[in-house]
XYZ file of C-alpha atoms in Angstrom:
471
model
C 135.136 38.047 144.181
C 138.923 37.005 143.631
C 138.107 34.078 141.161
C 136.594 36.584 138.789
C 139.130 38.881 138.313
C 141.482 38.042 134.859
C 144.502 36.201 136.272
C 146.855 39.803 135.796
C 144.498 41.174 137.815
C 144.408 38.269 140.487
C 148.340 37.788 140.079
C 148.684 41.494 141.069
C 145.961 41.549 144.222
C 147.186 38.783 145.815
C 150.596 40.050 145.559
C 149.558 43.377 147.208
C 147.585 41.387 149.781
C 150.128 38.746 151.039
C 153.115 41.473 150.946
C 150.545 44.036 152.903
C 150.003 41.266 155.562
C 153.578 40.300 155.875
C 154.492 44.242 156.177
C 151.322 44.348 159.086
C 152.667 41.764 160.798
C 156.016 42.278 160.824
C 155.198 45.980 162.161
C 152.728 45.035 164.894
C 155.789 42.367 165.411
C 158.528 45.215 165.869
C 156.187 47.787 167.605
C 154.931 45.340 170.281
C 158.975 44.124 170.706
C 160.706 47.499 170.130
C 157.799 48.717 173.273
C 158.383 45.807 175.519
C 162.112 45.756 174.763
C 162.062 49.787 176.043
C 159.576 48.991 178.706
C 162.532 46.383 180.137
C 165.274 49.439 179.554
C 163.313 51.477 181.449
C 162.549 49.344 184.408
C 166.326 48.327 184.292
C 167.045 52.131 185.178
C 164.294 52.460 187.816
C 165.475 49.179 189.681
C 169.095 50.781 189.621
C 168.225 54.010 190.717
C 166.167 52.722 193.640
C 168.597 49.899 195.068
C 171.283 52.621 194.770
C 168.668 54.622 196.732
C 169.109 52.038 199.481
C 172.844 51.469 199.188
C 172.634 55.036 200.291
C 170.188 54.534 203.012
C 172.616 51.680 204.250
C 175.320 54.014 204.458
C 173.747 56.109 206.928
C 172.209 53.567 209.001
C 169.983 55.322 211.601
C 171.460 58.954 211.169
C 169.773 60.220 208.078
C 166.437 62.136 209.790
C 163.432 61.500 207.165
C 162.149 64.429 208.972
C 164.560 66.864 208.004
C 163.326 66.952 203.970
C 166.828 68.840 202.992
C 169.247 66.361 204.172
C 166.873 63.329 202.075
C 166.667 65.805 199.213
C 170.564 65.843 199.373
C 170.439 62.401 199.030
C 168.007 61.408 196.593
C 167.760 64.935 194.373
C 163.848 64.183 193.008
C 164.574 67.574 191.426
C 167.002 66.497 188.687
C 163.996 64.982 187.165
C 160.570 66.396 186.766
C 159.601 63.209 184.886
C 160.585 61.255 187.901
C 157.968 60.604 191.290
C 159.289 59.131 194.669
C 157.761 57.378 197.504
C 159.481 55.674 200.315
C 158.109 54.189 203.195
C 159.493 52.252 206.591
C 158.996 48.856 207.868
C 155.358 49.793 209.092
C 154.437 51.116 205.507
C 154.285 54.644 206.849
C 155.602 56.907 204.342
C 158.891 58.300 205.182
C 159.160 60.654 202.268
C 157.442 61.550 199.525
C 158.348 63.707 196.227
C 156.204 67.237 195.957
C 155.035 66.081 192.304
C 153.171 63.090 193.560
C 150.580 65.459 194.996
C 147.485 63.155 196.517
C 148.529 60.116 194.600
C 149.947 57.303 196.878
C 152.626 54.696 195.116
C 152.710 53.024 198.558
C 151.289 49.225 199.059
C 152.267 47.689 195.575
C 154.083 44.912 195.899
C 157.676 44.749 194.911
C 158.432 44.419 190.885
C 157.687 46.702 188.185
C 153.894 48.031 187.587
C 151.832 50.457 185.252
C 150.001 52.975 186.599
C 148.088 56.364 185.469
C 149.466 59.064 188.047
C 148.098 62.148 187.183
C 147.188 62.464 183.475
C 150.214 60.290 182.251
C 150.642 56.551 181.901
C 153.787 55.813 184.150
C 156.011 52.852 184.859
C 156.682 52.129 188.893
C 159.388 49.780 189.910
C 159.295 48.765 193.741
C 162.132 47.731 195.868
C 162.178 47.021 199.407
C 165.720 46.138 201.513
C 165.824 46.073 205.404
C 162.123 47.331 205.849
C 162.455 50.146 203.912
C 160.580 50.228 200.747
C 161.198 52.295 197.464
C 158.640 53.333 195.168
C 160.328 55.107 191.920
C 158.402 56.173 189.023
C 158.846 57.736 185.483
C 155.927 58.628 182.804
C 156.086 56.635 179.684
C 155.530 59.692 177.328
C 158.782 58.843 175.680
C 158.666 55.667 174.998
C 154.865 55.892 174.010
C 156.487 58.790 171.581
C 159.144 56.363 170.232
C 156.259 53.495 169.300
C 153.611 56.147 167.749
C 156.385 57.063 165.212
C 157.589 54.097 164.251
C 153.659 52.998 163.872
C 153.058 56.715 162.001
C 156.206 55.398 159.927
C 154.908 52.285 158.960
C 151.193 53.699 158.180
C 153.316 56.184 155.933
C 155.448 53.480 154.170
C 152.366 51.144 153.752
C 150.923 52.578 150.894
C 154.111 53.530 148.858
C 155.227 49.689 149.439
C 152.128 48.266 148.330
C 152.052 50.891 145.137
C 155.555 49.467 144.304
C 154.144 46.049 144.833
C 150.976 46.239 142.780
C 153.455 47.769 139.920
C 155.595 45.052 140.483
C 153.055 42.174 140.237
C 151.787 43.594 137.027
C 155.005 43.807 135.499
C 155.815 40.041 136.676
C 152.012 39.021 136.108
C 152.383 40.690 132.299
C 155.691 39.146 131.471
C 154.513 35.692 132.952
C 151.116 35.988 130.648
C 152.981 36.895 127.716
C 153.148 33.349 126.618
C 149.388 32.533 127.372
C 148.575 36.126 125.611
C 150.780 34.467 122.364
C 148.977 30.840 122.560
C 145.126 32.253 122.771
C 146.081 34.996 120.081
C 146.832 31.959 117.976
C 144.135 29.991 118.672
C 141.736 32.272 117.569
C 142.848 32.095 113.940
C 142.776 28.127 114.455
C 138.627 28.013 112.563
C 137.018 24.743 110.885
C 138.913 25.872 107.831
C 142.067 26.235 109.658
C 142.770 23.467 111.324
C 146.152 23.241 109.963
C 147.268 26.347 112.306
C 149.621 25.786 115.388
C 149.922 27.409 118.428
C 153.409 28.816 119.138
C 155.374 26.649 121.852
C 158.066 28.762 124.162
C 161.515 27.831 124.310
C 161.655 27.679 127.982
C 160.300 23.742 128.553
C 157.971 24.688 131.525
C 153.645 24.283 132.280
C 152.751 26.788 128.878
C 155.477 25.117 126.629
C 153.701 21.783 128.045
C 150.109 22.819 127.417
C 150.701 24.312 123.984
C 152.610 21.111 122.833
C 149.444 19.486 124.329
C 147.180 21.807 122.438
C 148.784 21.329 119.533
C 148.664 17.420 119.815
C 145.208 17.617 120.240
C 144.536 20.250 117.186
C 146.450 17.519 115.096
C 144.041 14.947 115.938
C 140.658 17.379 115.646
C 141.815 18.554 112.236
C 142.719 14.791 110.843
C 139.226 14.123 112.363
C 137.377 16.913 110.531
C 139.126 16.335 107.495
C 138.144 12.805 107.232
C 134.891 13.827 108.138
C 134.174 16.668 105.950
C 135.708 14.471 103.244
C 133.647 12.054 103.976
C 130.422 14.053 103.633
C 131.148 15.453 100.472
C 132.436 12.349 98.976
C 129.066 10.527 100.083
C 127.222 13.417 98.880
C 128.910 13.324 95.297
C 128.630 9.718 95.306
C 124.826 9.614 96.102
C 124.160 13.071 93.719
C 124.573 10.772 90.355
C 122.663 7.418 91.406
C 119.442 9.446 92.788
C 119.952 11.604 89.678
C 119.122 8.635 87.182
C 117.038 6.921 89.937
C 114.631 10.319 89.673
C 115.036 9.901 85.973
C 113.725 6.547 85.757
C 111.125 7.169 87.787
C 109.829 10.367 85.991
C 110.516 8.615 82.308
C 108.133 5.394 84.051
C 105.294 7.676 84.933
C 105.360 9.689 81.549
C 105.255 6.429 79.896
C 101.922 5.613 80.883
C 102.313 1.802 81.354
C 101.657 1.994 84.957
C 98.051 1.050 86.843
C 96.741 4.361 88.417
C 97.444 2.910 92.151
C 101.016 1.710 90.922
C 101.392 5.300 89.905
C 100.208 6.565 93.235
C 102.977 4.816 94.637
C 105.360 5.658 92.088
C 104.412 9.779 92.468
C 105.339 8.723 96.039
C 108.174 7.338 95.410
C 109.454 10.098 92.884
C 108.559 12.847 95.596
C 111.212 10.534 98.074
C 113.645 10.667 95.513
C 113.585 14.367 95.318
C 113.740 14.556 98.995
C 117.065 12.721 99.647
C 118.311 14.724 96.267
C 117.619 18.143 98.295
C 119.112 16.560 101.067
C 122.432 15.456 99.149
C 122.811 18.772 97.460
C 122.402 20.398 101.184
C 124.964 18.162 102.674
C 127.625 19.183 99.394
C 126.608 22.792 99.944
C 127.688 22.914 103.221
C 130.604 21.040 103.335
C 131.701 23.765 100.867
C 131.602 25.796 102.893
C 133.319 23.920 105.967
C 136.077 24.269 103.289
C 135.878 27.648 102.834
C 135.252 26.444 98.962
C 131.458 27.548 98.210
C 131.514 29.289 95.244
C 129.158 32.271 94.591
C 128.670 34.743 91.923
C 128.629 37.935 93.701
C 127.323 40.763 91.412
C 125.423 43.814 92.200
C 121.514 43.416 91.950
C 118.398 44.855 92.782
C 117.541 43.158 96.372
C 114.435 44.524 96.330
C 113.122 42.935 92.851
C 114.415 39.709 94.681
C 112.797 39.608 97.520
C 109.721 40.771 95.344
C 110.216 38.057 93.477
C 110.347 35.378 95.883
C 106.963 36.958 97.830
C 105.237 36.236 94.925
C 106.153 32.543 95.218
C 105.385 32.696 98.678
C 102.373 33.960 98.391
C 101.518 30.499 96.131
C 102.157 28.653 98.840
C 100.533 30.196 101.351
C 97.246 30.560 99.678
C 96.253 27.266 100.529
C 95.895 28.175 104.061
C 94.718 31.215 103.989
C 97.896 33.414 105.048
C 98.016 36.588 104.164
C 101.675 38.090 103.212
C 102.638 42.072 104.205
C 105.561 43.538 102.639
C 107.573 47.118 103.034
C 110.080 47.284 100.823
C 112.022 49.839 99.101
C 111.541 50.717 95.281
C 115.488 50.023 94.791
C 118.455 48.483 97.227
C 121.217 47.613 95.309
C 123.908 44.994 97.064
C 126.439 42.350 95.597
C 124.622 39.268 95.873
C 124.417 36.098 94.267
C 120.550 36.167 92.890
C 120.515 32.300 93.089
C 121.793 31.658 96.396
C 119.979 34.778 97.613
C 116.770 33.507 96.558
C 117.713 29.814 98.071
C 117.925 31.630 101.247
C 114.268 33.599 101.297
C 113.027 30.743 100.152
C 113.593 29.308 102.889
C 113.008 31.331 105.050
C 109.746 31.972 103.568
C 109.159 27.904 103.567
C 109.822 28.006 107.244
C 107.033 31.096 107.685
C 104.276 29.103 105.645
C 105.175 25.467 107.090
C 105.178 26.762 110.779
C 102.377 29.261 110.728
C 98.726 28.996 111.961
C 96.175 28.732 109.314
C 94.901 32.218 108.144
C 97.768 33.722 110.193
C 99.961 36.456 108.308
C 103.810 36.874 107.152
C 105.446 40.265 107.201
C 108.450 41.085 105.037
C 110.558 44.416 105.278
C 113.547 45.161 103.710
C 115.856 48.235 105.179
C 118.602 49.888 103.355
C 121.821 51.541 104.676
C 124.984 52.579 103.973
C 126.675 49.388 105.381
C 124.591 46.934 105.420
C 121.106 45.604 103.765
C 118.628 43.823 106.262
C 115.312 41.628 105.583
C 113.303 40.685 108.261
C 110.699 37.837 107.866
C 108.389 37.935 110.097
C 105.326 34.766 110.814
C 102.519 34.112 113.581
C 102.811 30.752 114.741
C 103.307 29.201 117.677
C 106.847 30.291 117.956
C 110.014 28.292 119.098
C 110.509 27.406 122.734
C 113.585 28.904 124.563
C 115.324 25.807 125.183
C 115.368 25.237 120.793
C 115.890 29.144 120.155
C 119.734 28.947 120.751
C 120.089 25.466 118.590
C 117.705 26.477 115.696
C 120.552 27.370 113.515
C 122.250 23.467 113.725
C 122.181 20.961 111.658
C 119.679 18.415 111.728
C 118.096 19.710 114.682
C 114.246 20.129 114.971
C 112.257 21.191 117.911
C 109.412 19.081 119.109
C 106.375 20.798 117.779
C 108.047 20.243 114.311
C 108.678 16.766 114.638
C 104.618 16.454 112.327
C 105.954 18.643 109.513
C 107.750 17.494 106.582
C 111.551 18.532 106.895
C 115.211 17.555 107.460
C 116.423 20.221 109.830
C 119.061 21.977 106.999
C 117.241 24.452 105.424
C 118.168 27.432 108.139
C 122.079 26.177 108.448
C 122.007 26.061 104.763
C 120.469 29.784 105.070
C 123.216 30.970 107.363
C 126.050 29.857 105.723
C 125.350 31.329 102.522
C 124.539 34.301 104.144
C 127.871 34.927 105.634
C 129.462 34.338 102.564
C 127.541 37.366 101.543
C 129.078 38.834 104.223
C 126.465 38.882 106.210
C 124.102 36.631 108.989
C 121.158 35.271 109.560
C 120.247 35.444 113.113
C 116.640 35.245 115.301
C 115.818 38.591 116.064
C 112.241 37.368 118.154
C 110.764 34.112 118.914
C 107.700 34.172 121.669
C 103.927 32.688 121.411
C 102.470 35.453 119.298
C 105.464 36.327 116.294
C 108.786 34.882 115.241
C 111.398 37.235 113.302
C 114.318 36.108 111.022
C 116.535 38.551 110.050
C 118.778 38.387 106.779
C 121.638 40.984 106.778
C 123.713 41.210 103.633
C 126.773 42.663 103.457
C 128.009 45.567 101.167
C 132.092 44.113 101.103
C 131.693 40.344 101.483
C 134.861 39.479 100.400
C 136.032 41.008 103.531
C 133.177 40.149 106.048
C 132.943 36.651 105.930
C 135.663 35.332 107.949
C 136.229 32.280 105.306
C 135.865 34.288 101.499
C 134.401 32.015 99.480
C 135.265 31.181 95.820
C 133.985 34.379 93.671
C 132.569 32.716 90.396
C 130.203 32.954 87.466
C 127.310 30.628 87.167
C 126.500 29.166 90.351
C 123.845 26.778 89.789
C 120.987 26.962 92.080
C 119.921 24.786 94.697
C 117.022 23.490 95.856
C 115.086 24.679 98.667
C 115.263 22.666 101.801
């Protein structure tokens, strides 16, 4: 239960618990001495009351008459104390006098040395000494001392809680001045993103475990972002270097079938060919796209448009494709829903969204497209029947490259829905999974009314985007 708490928390508990426990034990400690240390006083004062008893006895040898209770009450005085009982007997163990507050109860035949006994509704401590055959039996009740012990423990239950209040305040104060430091370092390293590598954590002055594991941190972050940065660079240069070559390859290919000198098999192959070509273009232009956008550098031409007319738009390209197989396409949408949008990459993403719906839907299954408007935000949900995405693929579907297994037969490259996402938050908005069992799958597209401020990279804000191709 400990383990779970946020280390203030746990700081500050176990500080309350191992000062409580000391506190406990060092009160049952001082009760249980302070009571046996009394309990020692007290028999002290018993034994010397009793042997004086006898020096007294001594004294007066044979001529003190335990008969005669006035001339032993001379002696001994049992009336100076109430709290005090009296029992001695003679050589035979008959009792030669006895004090009128013992009533019934009998002290005699324990054995010399101090004892504990209940005599009438009181605890009481009984100290026998025995000297030339006559034994004395002197008692007290422990009402005192048992007073003395239950307010010391009353004190202690008392203190307890105030100590442990002052405690718990303490080991927050200590617990949030310790943190401090760790507060500093993870308040930094959440503004450390893909496109800000270059941020540090702060290191405290004090050379100690934090300053140590930020310095670590730090060393690490230096080696992450001069990975990344050769990577991303090495994307986008690949990209740009393959973009020009498959450019003029297409070209060639295009200008060889449009010049007719080619068999009608060799131009089977070369349509085949051609359609490969465009492939690993849509691929290259993917791959630029979104390392763009690693760099916070994809450039779009926000404006404000008619979302509505564009997802219109796009349905009726969807519904092209879909007519081959028999899918039928429902739609609810608005008669107007303006947003600031790029129209090009807006329609990149519903295309492919709307790619996705056709390629992985059953044959005469349906799509269902509704756009809602509000005052924040703009949302379109695409909706397919299919045989939806397993569990285990729902929470990757959004990375790169990745395919689930009953996708593995249709044409693809595993882009087209990280390509989606990313230019949806630089709208400002998402694209997230909404529903994905046997019977439906849902995609929902929100867009953003402020992009500028909701993405958490702004992209470039441009004219003329070009568009890109649907992947």
């Amino acid at each position: 239960m400990i383990q779970r708490l946020p280390l203030g928390r746990k700081i500050m508990l176990l500080s309350v618990l191992v000062v409580g426990g000391a506190l406990l034990i060092v009160g049952a400690a001082t009760t249980f001495f302070l009571h046996r240390e009394e309990m020692d006083a007290m028999d002290g004062r018993l034994r010397d009351d009793a042997r004086h008893y006898l020096e007294e006895f001594r004294k007066r040898d044979s001529r003190l008459e335990w008969i005669n209770p006035r001339e032993v009450e001379e002696l001994l005085r049992p009336g100076d104390n109430p709290r005090r009982f009296l029992e001695i007997t003679g050589p035979d163990g008959a009792s030669l006098y006895r004090s009128k507050n013992l009533g019934s109860y009998r002290l005699a035949g324990l054995r010399p040395g101090a004892h504990t006994r209940e005599i009438g509704e009181h605890g009481s401590r009984v100290v026998v000494v025995s000297e030339g055959g006559v034994t004395v039996h002197l008692a007290t009740d422990l009402d005192v001392i048992e007073e003395l012990v239950y307010d010391i423990a009353l004190s202690y239950f008392i203190a307890l809680p105030v100590v442990l209040a002052a405690v718990a305040l303490g080991g927050w104060w200590i617990a949030r001045q310790a943190l401090a430091p760790v507060r500093g370092i993870t308040a930094a390293a959440e503004k450390i993103t893909a496109t800000r590598l270059d941020q540090r954590l702060p290191v405290p002055p004090v050379c100690d475990e934090i300053s140590r594991l930020a310095m670590v941190l730090n060393e690490t972050f230096d080696r992450l972002d001069a990975s990344f940065r050769q990577a991303m660079r090495f994307s986008a240069d690949a990209s740009h270097e393959l973009k020009t070559p498959l450019t003029i390859l297409r070209s060639g290919i295009e200008d060889l079938l449009r010049s007719g000198e080619v068999s009608p098999a060799g131009e089977r192959a070369v349509a085949a060919l051609l359609e490969q070509t465009r492939g690993l273009s849509a691929i290259t232009e993917s791959l630029l796209l979104l390392a763009r956008a690693d760099a916070g550098k994809l450039q779009l031409d926000l404006r404000p448009a008619d979302v509505s007319e564009v997802v219109a738009s796009c349905v009726e390209d969807a519904r092209i494709m879909a007519e081959e197989r028999g899918i039928s396409i429902e739609t609810e949408l608005p008669t107007e829903a303006f947003a600031p949008v790029d129209r090009g990459r807006l329609t990149q993403i519903l295309l492919n969204l709307f790619e996705n719906a056709v390629k992985y839907n059953r044959d005469g299954g349906s799509i269902r497209v509704v756009l809602r408007a509000a005052s924040a935000a703009l949302t379109v949900t695409i909706g397919n029947t299919g045989p939806g995405i397993p569990p285990e693929h729902a929470s990757r579907i959004f990375e790169r490259f990745h395919r689930a297994e009953h996708a593995a037969t249709i044409s693809g490259h595993g882009l087209g829905l990280s390509l989606a996402r990313e230019l949806a938050r630089a709208h400002g908005g998402d694209l997230t999974l909404t529903r994905a069992d046997a019977e439906w799958t849902d995609f929902q597209l929100t867009l953003g009314v402020a992009p500028a401020l909701a993405y958490p990279n702004p992209p470039c804000l441009v004219g003329g985007a070009d568009d890109n191709p649907v992947i």
